[in-house]
XYZ file of C-alpha atoms in Angstrom:
264
model
C -31.867 -11.188 19.958
C -34.579 -8.458 19.415
C -37.941 -9.290 17.962
C -40.050 -6.565 16.549
C -42.872 -6.411 13.917
C -42.727 -4.683 10.353
C -45.240 -3.088 7.990
C -45.226 -6.027 5.292
C -46.437 -8.475 8.100
C -42.961 -10.169 8.536
C -41.488 -10.810 12.074
C -37.984 -9.309 12.166
C -35.155 -10.809 14.686
C -32.253 -8.762 14.721
C -29.246 -11.166 15.989
C -25.882 -9.285 16.674
C -22.863 -9.979 15.850
C -23.181 -12.878 13.375
C -21.737 -12.027 10.065
C -19.119 -9.709 8.424
C -19.864 -6.090 8.253
C -21.681 -6.482 5.003
C -25.486 -6.853 5.936
C -27.523 -10.168 4.405
C -31.159 -10.603 4.750
C -32.378 -14.269 4.827
C -36.010 -15.192 4.421
C -36.793 -18.344 6.065
C -40.183 -20.016 7.358
C -40.718 -21.256 10.873
C -43.389 -23.935 11.271
C -44.906 -23.831 14.886
C -47.329 -26.310 16.091
C -50.145 -24.010 15.459
C -49.690 -22.152 12.556
C -46.942 -20.891 10.099
C -45.645 -17.364 9.475
C -42.857 -15.820 7.605
C -40.121 -14.597 9.523
C -37.224 -12.107 8.125
C -33.737 -12.628 9.817
C -31.587 -9.514 9.601
C -27.980 -10.073 10.525
C -25.707 -7.321 12.051
C -22.142 -7.057 13.503
C -21.164 -4.101 15.488
C -23.524 -1.400 17.073
C -27.359 -1.304 16.528
C -27.313 1.701 14.932
C -26.353 1.302 11.359
C -23.581 3.920 9.879
C -24.407 6.551 7.771
C -23.119 6.665 4.163
C -20.266 9.247 4.987
C -19.361 6.839 7.957
C -19.304 3.758 5.653
C -17.163 5.921 2.899
C -14.749 6.931 5.569
C -13.971 3.491 7.093
C -13.616 2.119 3.204
C -11.453 4.940 2.543
C -9.215 4.181 5.633
C -8.963 0.385 5.026
C -8.014 0.933 1.238
C -5.504 3.952 2.030
C -3.480 1.294 4.078
C -2.496 -2.599 4.557
C -5.051 -5.095 5.781
C -1.863 -6.791 7.715
C 1.494 -5.982 8.668
C 3.798 -8.790 9.632
C 6.801 -7.262 11.382
C 9.556 -9.948 11.467
C 12.911 -9.894 13.750
C 15.643 -12.454 14.159
C 19.396 -12.661 14.754
C 21.782 -12.543 11.855
C 21.525 -15.596 9.821
C 18.534 -16.856 11.343
C 16.780 -17.085 7.942
C 14.538 -13.748 8.032
C 14.996 -12.829 4.494
C 14.553 -16.575 3.358
C 11.443 -16.856 5.061
C 9.942 -13.680 4.145
C 10.646 -14.238 0.779
C 9.008 -17.612 0.995
C 5.637 -16.067 2.234
C 5.758 -13.724 -0.651
C 6.151 -16.591 -3.053
C 3.111 -18.350 -1.732
C 1.073 -15.298 -1.483
C 2.413 -13.449 -4.799
C 3.810 -10.034 -5.323
C 0.362 -8.407 -6.060
C -0.953 -9.443 -2.568
C 2.407 -9.177 -0.619
C 4.864 -6.638 -0.162
C 8.334 -7.316 1.407
C 9.483 -4.248 3.231
C 13.115 -3.956 4.006
C 14.091 -1.532 6.762
C 17.637 -1.650 6.016
C 17.137 -0.792 2.232
C 16.472 2.637 2.707
C 19.008 3.039 5.718
C 21.869 1.534 3.320
C 20.650 4.218 0.679
C 20.817 7.062 2.828
C 24.071 5.678 4.131
C 25.956 5.016 0.953
C 24.666 8.610 -0.173
C 26.273 10.643 2.746
C 29.500 8.514 2.713
C 29.616 8.427 -1.012
C 29.866 4.425 -1.128
C 28.719 2.009 -3.613
C 25.081 1.123 -2.783
C 24.803 -2.021 -4.723
C 27.772 -3.440 -2.737
C 26.380 -2.428 0.478
C 23.206 -4.242 -0.301
C 25.244 -7.562 -1.123
C 26.414 -10.041 1.562
C 30.216 -9.568 0.792
C 33.217 -8.209 2.715
C 32.402 -4.804 1.171
C 29.412 -4.710 3.553
C 30.840 -6.251 6.487
C 33.598 -3.371 6.333
C 31.165 -0.618 7.124
C 28.679 -2.605 9.148
C 29.701 -1.217 12.475
C 29.968 2.687 11.381
C 26.667 1.831 9.500
C 25.077 0.483 12.670
C 26.192 3.795 14.933
C 25.054 6.036 11.764
C 21.627 4.610 11.909
C 21.208 4.581 15.642
C 21.886 8.394 15.449
C 19.272 8.868 12.972
C 16.713 6.788 14.860
C 17.517 8.421 18.107
C 16.569 11.735 16.113
C 13.371 10.370 14.359
C 12.411 6.994 15.569
C 10.065 6.291 12.344
C 12.421 7.674 9.762
C 13.596 4.270 8.103
C 9.973 2.860 8.570
C 8.424 5.721 6.588
C 10.920 5.492 3.869
C 10.626 1.594 3.586
C 6.880 1.577 3.470
C 6.499 4.610 1.045
C 4.546 3.690 -2.264
C 3.482 0.131 -0.712
C -0.046 -0.580 -2.200
C -0.486 -4.442 -1.480
C -2.839 -5.452 1.405
C -0.249 -7.572 3.195
C 3.181 -6.065 4.283
C 6.007 -8.196 5.419
C 8.593 -6.196 7.167
C 11.522 -8.569 6.924
C 14.120 -6.763 9.429
C 12.994 -5.002 12.228
C 15.611 -4.868 14.799
C 14.816 -2.449 17.477
C 11.630 -1.790 19.797
C 11.176 1.549 18.052
C 10.756 -0.393 14.871
C 7.983 -2.379 16.065
C 6.512 0.314 18.213
C 6.385 2.649 14.919
C 4.026 -0.006 13.104
C 2.077 -0.715 16.230
C 1.331 3.171 16.723
C 0.578 3.675 13.006
C -1.307 0.649 12.188
C -2.430 -0.676 15.351
C -5.305 -3.132 13.996
C -3.146 -4.473 11.448
C 0.132 -5.285 13.005
C 1.660 -8.672 14.271
C 5.013 -9.499 15.162
C 7.060 -12.618 14.221
C 10.426 -13.875 15.731
C 12.647 -16.340 13.619
C 14.909 -18.241 15.897
C 17.738 -20.810 15.705
C 20.771 -21.652 17.659
C 24.019 -20.259 17.512
C 25.507 -23.287 16.086
C 22.949 -23.296 13.228
C 23.834 -20.070 12.339
C 27.517 -20.615 12.329
C 26.786 -23.339 9.584
C 25.391 -20.686 7.710
C 28.226 -18.386 7.966
C 27.810 -16.401 11.221
C 30.482 -15.563 13.788
C 30.116 -13.362 16.545
C 31.279 -9.754 15.910
C 32.110 -7.391 18.481
C 30.153 -4.036 18.055
C 27.723 -5.678 15.720
C 26.371 -8.798 17.352
C 25.998 -7.072 20.968
C 24.542 -3.924 19.639
C 20.916 -2.947 19.916
C 20.545 -3.655 16.019
C 21.013 -7.251 17.216
C 19.491 -7.341 20.651
C 17.174 -4.961 20.538
C 14.132 -7.049 20.484
C 15.615 -10.203 22.510
C 13.336 -9.398 25.401
C 10.302 -7.327 26.371
C 8.049 -8.583 23.498
C 5.371 -11.098 23.250
C 5.678 -12.132 19.636
C 2.323 -13.322 17.772
C 4.549 -16.104 16.163
C 7.555 -17.664 16.775
C 9.118 -19.510 13.885
C 11.985 -22.273 14.796
C 14.080 -22.241 11.715
C 16.278 -25.399 12.693
C 16.645 -28.806 10.976
C 14.794 -30.724 13.686
C 11.833 -28.294 14.117
C 8.410 -28.818 11.997
C 8.668 -27.877 8.588
C 8.676 -23.841 7.499
C 5.501 -24.834 5.699
C 3.894 -26.461 8.429
C 5.050 -23.400 10.830
C 3.725 -20.922 8.364
C 0.223 -21.978 8.123
C -1.317 -19.749 10.682
C 0.596 -16.708 9.207
C -0.711 -17.433 5.731
C -4.027 -18.088 6.633
C -4.225 -14.556 8.324
C -2.513 -13.147 5.097
C -4.948 -14.593 2.742
C -8.067 -13.346 4.915
C -6.482 -9.809 4.930
C -6.506 -9.957 1.376
C -9.813 -11.211 1.245
C -11.103 -8.447 3.302
C -9.149 -5.681 1.029
C -10.888 -7.132 -1.980
C -14.323 -6.828 -0.432
C -13.466 -3.417 0.117
C -12.331 -2.740 -3.264
C -15.674 -4.347 -4.725
C -17.721 -2.081 -2.648
C -15.894 1.095 -3.508
C -16.122 0.200 -7.251
C -19.932 -0.617 -6.726
C -20.598 2.826 -5.238
């Protein structure tokens, strides 16, 4: 706390940090035993030197040009990643939350190069399974040449403040988001037993379930949240509460930036 005088006779106490980035003035009166005098509190968070107007403009431009929160989900086949990420979007609304699927642009590029039916590749039937192993090999080759290739395609055009990446599969996927959006990125793992996955139609397929696309994030990652998608686990609503709170706070921060930009 720093105490100083001012030209208008008030005593100014500077307290750092207390409130969000937006400065607020609060006029209060203190009543010591001997006399009363007006005191003006001014609150800052951050450095003591206030940013210049160009610095504020750049900060708001950076925040407005990208997401406020990136939730990168991973998990085994039939663990329920798509169900859970769709559930998050339903809770937040499509205006606030975009679900980004890395497999979408991968399948689109693969279908174009192989002359295949994209709609059938995007489905869950035997057509996709027929080409899955070759598609995995093709995707690995593209990632080895350019680790961020499919991530850039998946995020292109996304304007919502919250991005939910539904299907990260490799270390390079997570590392790309952590590199591009270090402040915003959080990792989430969806887990369930092989028995539960089997009840949902999964069976072990050599060349698929032992490939990097299924095992790349099995170890070496400290996830921010782990969701257990099992019948005997706490409800998904309960497990998702901290994630939804973080998303709502991110959306509120984006709205504050939008208001400031509008008022300038």
